PDB file of C-alpha atoms and ligand atoms in Angstrom:
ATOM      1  CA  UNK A   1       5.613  -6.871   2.098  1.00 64.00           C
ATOM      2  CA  UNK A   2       5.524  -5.544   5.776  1.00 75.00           C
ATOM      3  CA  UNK A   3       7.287  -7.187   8.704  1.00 91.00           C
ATOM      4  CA  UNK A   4       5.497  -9.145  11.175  1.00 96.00           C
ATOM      5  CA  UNK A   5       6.506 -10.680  14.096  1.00 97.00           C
ATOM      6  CA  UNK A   6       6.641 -13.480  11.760  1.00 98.00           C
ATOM      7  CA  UNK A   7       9.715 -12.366   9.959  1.00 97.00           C
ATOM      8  CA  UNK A   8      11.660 -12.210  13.341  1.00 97.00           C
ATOM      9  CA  UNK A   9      10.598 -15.363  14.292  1.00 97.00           C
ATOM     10  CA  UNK A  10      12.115 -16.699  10.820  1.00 96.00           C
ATOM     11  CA  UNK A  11      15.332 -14.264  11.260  1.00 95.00           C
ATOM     12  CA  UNK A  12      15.717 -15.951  14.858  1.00 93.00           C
ATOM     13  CA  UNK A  13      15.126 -12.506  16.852  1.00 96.00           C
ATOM     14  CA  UNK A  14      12.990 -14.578  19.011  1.00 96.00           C
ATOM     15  CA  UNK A  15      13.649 -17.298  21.395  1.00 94.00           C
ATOM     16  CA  UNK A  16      11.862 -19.780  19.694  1.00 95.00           C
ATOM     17  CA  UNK A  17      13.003 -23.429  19.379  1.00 95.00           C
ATOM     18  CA  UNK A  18      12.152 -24.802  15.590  1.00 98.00           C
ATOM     19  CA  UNK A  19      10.144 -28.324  15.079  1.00 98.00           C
ATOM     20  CA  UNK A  20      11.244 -27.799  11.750  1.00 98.00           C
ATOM     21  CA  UNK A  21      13.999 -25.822  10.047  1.00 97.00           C
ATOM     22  CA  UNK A  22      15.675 -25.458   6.604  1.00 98.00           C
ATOM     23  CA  UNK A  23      16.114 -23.175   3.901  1.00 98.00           C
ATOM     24  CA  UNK A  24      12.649 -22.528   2.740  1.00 98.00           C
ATOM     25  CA  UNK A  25      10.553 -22.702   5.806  1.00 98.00           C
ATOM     26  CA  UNK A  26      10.315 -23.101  10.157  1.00 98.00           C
ATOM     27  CA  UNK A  27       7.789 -24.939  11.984  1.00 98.00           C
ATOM     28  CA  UNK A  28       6.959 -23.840  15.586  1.00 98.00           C
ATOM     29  CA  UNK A  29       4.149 -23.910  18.263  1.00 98.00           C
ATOM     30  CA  UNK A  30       1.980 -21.255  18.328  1.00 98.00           C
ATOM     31  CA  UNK A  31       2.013 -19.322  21.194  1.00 97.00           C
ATOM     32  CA  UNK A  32      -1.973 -19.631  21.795  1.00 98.00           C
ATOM     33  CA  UNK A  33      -2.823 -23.283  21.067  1.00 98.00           C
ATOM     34  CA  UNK A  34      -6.257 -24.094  19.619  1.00 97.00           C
ATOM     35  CA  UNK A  35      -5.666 -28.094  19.735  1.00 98.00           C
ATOM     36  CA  UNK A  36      -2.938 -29.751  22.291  1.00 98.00           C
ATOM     37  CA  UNK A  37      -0.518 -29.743  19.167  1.00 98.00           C
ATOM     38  CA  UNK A  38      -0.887 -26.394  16.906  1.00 98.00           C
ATOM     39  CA  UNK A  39       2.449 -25.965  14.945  1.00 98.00           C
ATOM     40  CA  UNK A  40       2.762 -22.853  12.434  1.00 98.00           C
ATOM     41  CA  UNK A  41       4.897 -23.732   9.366  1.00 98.00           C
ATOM     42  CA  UNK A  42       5.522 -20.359   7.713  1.00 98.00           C
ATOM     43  CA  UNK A  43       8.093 -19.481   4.499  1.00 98.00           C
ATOM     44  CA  UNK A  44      11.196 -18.035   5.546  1.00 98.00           C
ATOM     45  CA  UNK A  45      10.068 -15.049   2.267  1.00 97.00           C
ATOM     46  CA  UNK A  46       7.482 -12.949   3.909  1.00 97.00           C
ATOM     47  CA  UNK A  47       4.649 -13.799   1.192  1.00 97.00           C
ATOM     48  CA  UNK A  48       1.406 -11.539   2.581  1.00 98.00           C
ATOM     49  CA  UNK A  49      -0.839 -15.026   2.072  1.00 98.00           C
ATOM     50  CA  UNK A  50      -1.056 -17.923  -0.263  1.00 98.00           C
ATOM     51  CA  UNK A  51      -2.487 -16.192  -2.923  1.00 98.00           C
ATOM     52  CA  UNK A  52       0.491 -14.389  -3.002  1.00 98.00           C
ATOM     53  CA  UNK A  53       3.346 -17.643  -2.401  1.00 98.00           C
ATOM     54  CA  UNK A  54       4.515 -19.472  -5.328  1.00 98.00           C
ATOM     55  CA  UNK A  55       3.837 -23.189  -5.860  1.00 98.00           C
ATOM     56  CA  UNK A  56       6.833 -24.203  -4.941  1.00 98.00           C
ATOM     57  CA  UNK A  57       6.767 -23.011  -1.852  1.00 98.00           C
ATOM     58  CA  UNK A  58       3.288 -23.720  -1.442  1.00 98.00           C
ATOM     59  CA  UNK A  59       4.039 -27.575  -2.462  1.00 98.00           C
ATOM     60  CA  UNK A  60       7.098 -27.778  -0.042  1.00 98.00           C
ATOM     61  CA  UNK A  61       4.902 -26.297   3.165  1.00 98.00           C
ATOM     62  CA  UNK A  62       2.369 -28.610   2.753  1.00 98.00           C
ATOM     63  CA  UNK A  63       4.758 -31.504   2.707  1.00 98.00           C
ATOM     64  CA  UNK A  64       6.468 -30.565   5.325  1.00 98.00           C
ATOM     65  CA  UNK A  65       3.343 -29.843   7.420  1.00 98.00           C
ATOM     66  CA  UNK A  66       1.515 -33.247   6.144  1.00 98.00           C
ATOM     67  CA  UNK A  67       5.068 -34.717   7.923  1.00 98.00           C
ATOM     68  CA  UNK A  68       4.763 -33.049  11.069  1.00 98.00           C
ATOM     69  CA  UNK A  69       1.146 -33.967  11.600  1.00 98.00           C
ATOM     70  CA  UNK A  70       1.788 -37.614  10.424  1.00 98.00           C
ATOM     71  CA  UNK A  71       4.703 -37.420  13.342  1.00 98.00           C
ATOM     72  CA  UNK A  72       3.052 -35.526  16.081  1.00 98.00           C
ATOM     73  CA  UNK A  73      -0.798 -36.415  15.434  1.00 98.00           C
ATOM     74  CA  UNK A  74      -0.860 -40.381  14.299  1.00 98.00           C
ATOM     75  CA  UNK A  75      -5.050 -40.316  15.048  1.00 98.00           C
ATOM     76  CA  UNK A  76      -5.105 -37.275  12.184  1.00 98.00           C
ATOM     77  CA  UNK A  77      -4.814 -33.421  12.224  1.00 98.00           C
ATOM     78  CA  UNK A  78      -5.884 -30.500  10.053  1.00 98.00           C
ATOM     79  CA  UNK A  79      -4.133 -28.425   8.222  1.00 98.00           C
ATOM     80  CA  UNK A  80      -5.630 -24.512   7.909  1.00 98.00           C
ATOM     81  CA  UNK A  81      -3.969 -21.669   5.912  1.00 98.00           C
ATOM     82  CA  UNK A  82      -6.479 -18.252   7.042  1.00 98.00           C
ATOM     83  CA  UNK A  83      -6.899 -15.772   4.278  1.00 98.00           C
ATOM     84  CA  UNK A  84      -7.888 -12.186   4.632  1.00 98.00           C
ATOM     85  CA  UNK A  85     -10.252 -10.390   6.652  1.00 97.00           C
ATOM     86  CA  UNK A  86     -13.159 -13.247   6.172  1.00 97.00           C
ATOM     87  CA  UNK A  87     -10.809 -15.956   6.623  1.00 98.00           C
ATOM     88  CA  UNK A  88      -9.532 -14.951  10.062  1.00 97.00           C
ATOM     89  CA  UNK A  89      -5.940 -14.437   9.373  1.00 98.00           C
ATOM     90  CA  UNK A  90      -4.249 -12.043  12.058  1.00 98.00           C
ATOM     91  CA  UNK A  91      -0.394 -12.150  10.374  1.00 98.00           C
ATOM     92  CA  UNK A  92       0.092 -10.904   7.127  1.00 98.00           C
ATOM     93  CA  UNK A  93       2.969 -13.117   6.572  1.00 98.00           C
ATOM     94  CA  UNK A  94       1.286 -16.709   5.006  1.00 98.00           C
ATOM     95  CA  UNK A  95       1.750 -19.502   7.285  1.00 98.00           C
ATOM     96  CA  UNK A  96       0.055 -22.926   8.028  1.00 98.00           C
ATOM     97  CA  UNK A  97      -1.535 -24.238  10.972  1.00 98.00           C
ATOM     98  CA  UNK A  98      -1.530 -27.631  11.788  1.00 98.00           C
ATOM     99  CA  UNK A  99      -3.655 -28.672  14.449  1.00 98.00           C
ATOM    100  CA  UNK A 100      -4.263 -31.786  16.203  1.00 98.00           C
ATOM    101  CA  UNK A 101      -4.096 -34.472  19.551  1.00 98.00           C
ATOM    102  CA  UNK A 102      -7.909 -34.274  19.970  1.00 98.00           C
ATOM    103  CA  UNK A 103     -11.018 -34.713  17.491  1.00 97.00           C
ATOM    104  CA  UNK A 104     -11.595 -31.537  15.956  1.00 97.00           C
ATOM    105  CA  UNK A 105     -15.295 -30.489  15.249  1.00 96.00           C
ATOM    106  CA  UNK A 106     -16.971 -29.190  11.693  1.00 96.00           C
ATOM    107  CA  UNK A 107     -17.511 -26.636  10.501  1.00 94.00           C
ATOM    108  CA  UNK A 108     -15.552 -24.327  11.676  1.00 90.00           C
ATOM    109  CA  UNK A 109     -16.650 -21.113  13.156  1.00 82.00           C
TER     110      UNK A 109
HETATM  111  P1  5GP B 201      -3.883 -16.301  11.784  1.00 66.42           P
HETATM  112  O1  5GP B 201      -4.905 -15.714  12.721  1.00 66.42           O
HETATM  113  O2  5GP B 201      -3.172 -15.205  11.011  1.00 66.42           O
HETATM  114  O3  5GP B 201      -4.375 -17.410  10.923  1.00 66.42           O
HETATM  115  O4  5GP B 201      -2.815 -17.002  12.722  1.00 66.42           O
HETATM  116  C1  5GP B 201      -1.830 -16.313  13.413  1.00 66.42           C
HETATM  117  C2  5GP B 201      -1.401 -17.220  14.530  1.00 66.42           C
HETATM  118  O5  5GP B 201      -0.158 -16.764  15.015  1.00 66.42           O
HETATM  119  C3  5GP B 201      -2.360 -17.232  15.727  1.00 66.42           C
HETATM  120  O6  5GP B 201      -2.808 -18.556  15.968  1.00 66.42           O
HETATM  121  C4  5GP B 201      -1.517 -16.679  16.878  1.00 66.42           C
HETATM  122  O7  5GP B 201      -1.787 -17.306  18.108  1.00 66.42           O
HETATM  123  C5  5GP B 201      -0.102 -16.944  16.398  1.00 66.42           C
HETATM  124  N1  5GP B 201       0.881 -16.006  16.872  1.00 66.42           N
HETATM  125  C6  5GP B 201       0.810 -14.644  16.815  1.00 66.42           C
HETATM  126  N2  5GP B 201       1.924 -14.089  17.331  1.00 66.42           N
HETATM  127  C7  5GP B 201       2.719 -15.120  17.705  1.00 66.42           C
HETATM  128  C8  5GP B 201       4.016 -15.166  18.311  1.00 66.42           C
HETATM  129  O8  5GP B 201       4.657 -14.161  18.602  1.00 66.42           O
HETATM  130  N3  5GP B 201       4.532 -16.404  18.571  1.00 66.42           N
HETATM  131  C9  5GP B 201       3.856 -17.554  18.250  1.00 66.42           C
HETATM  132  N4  5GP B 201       4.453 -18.708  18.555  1.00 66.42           N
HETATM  133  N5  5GP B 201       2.634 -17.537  17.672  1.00 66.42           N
HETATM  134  C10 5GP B 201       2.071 -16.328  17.413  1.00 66.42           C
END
């Protein structure tokens, strides 16, 4: 598995304050916000993508994610995990968005 600014973020390299932090997994804005909130919860292992994450890890991000949006987004949120070239995703190191604070439209593009 290759680095990514992702695994600096999770080493704390990078001045970036945590919404969420413990031994499996951090939670932080991302840096170029889709929604008024978008939070990334990524694994603190560098899995390449869900396919590649185990289900407990899997299970424990998307409870912690589901938590977050219940806290930060009480009118409802989505929660997006991009995969591969067709899916969108940029990072090679899985993470999940959660985006919310304003109605979001379907489908996506
Ligand atoms: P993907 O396109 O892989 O689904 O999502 C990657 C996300 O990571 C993008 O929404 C992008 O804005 C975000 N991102 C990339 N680099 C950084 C960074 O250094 N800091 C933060 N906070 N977010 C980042």
């Amino acid at each position: 598995m290759a680095d990514t600014i992702f695994g600096r973020i999770v080493r704390g390299e990078l001045p970036i304050s945590f919404l969420h932090n413990d031994e499996v997994c951090v939670a932080f804005p991302d840096n170029a916000p889709q929604a008024p909130i978008h939070v990334l919860i990524i694994p603190r292992q560098p899995f390449e993508d869900i396919i590649e994450a185990d289900d407990q890890t899997i299970g424990h991000i998307m409870n912690v994610a589901a938590q977050l949006g219940e806290k930060m987004c009480p009118e409802g949120f989505r929660l997006v995990t991009n995969t591969g070239h067709d899916g969108g995703q940029t990072v090679q190191h899985w993470h999940v968005h959660l985006l919310g604070g304003r109605e979001l439209g379907w489908p996506p593009g």
